[in-house]
Amino acid sequence: MITSYFIRKKIRKLAAEERQKSRRSLPFDQVKSVLVLYNAVDHEALREGFKMLKAAHKQLHTCLFVESEALAEEVKKSAIVVEKKLLSAWGFPSEEVVSQLASIPVDLLIDLTQPGCYPMQYVALRHPSTFKVGVKYPEQEWYDMGLLVAERNDIAYLFEQILFYLRTIHA
C-alpha cells in the first residue's frame, strides 16, 4: 500500500452518507443473523463470543483482516478473508470481496477491528446492514451503537460487553 490517504478520504465520505441513512434496530432476541468483522490476530480471543452468538441461535457470518498471520483451514473455510497483501495500492479491498460481503443479508453488523484498519472500516461502511455496532475509536464514530474504550482494551471483554448491551437494551 502506497498511502492510506485515499481510503481514509473515502471512509469519511461513506461515514457522512451513513449518518443520513435510516436505521432499524431489532431486539436482540429477534436478530437472526450477525456479521462480525475482526482482525485475524484476535480470532482466539473472540471464540467465546462466537460460541455465545451460536448458542443464542444466531446465524454467524465472519470477515477477518489478515496482515501476515497464517490461518487455520477451519477459519479460512468459515470466514471471508481480507488479506493485506491483496489490497490495492491505495489500500482498498477488492470489489469482489466488498460485493461478496454486501450480498450477505444480516440484521446486525459488529465491527471489532482494531483502530486504523481502514480496509475493514471501508467494508463495514459499504455493507447494507441497517444496524451497525462497534468499538468507538477516534475517527471511527459512525456506529449506530458504539462502545467507548476506557481502561480495559481487551477485545474479548469488549465483545462480551457489546453482546451484553445488545441483549439488555431492548429487554
PDB file of C-alpha atoms in Angstrom, residues 52 133 145 147 152 154-168:
ATOM      1  CA  MET A  52     -22.369 -17.202  22.694  1.00  0.00           C
ATOM      2  CA  VAL A 133     -22.269  -1.747  16.285  1.00  0.00           C
ATOM      3  CA  MET A 145     -24.311   1.910  18.830  1.00  0.00           C
ATOM      4  CA  LEU A 147     -18.783   1.194  22.953  1.00  0.00           C
ATOM      5  CA  ARG A 152      -9.727  -2.209  29.505  1.00  0.00           C
ATOM      6  CA  ASP A 154      -9.214  -6.437  25.820  1.00  0.00           C
ATOM      7  CA  ILE A 155     -11.096  -7.355  22.618  1.00  0.00           C
ATOM      8  CA  ALA A 156     -12.782 -10.422  24.157  1.00  0.00           C
ATOM      9  CA  TYR A 157     -14.074  -8.283  27.031  1.00  0.00           C
ATOM     10  CA  LEU A 158     -15.290  -5.576  24.627  1.00  0.00           C
ATOM     11  CA  PHE A 159     -17.114  -8.169  22.503  1.00  0.00           C
ATOM     12  CA  GLU A 160     -18.726  -9.585  25.639  1.00  0.00           C
ATOM     13  CA  GLN A 161     -19.826  -6.075  26.672  1.00  0.00           C
ATOM     14  CA  ILE A 162     -21.312  -5.345  23.233  1.00  0.00           C
ATOM     15  CA  LEU A 163     -23.327  -8.587  23.387  1.00  0.00           C
ATOM     16  CA  PHE A 164     -24.429  -7.785  26.940  1.00  0.00           C
ATOM     17  CA  TYR A 165     -25.701  -4.324  25.964  1.00  0.00           C
ATOM     18  CA  LEU A 166     -27.421  -5.632  22.836  1.00  0.00           C
ATOM     19  CA  ARG A 167     -29.312  -8.175  24.941  1.00  0.00           C
ATOM     20  CA  THR A 168     -30.216  -5.673  27.673  1.00  0.00           C
TER      21      THR A 168
END
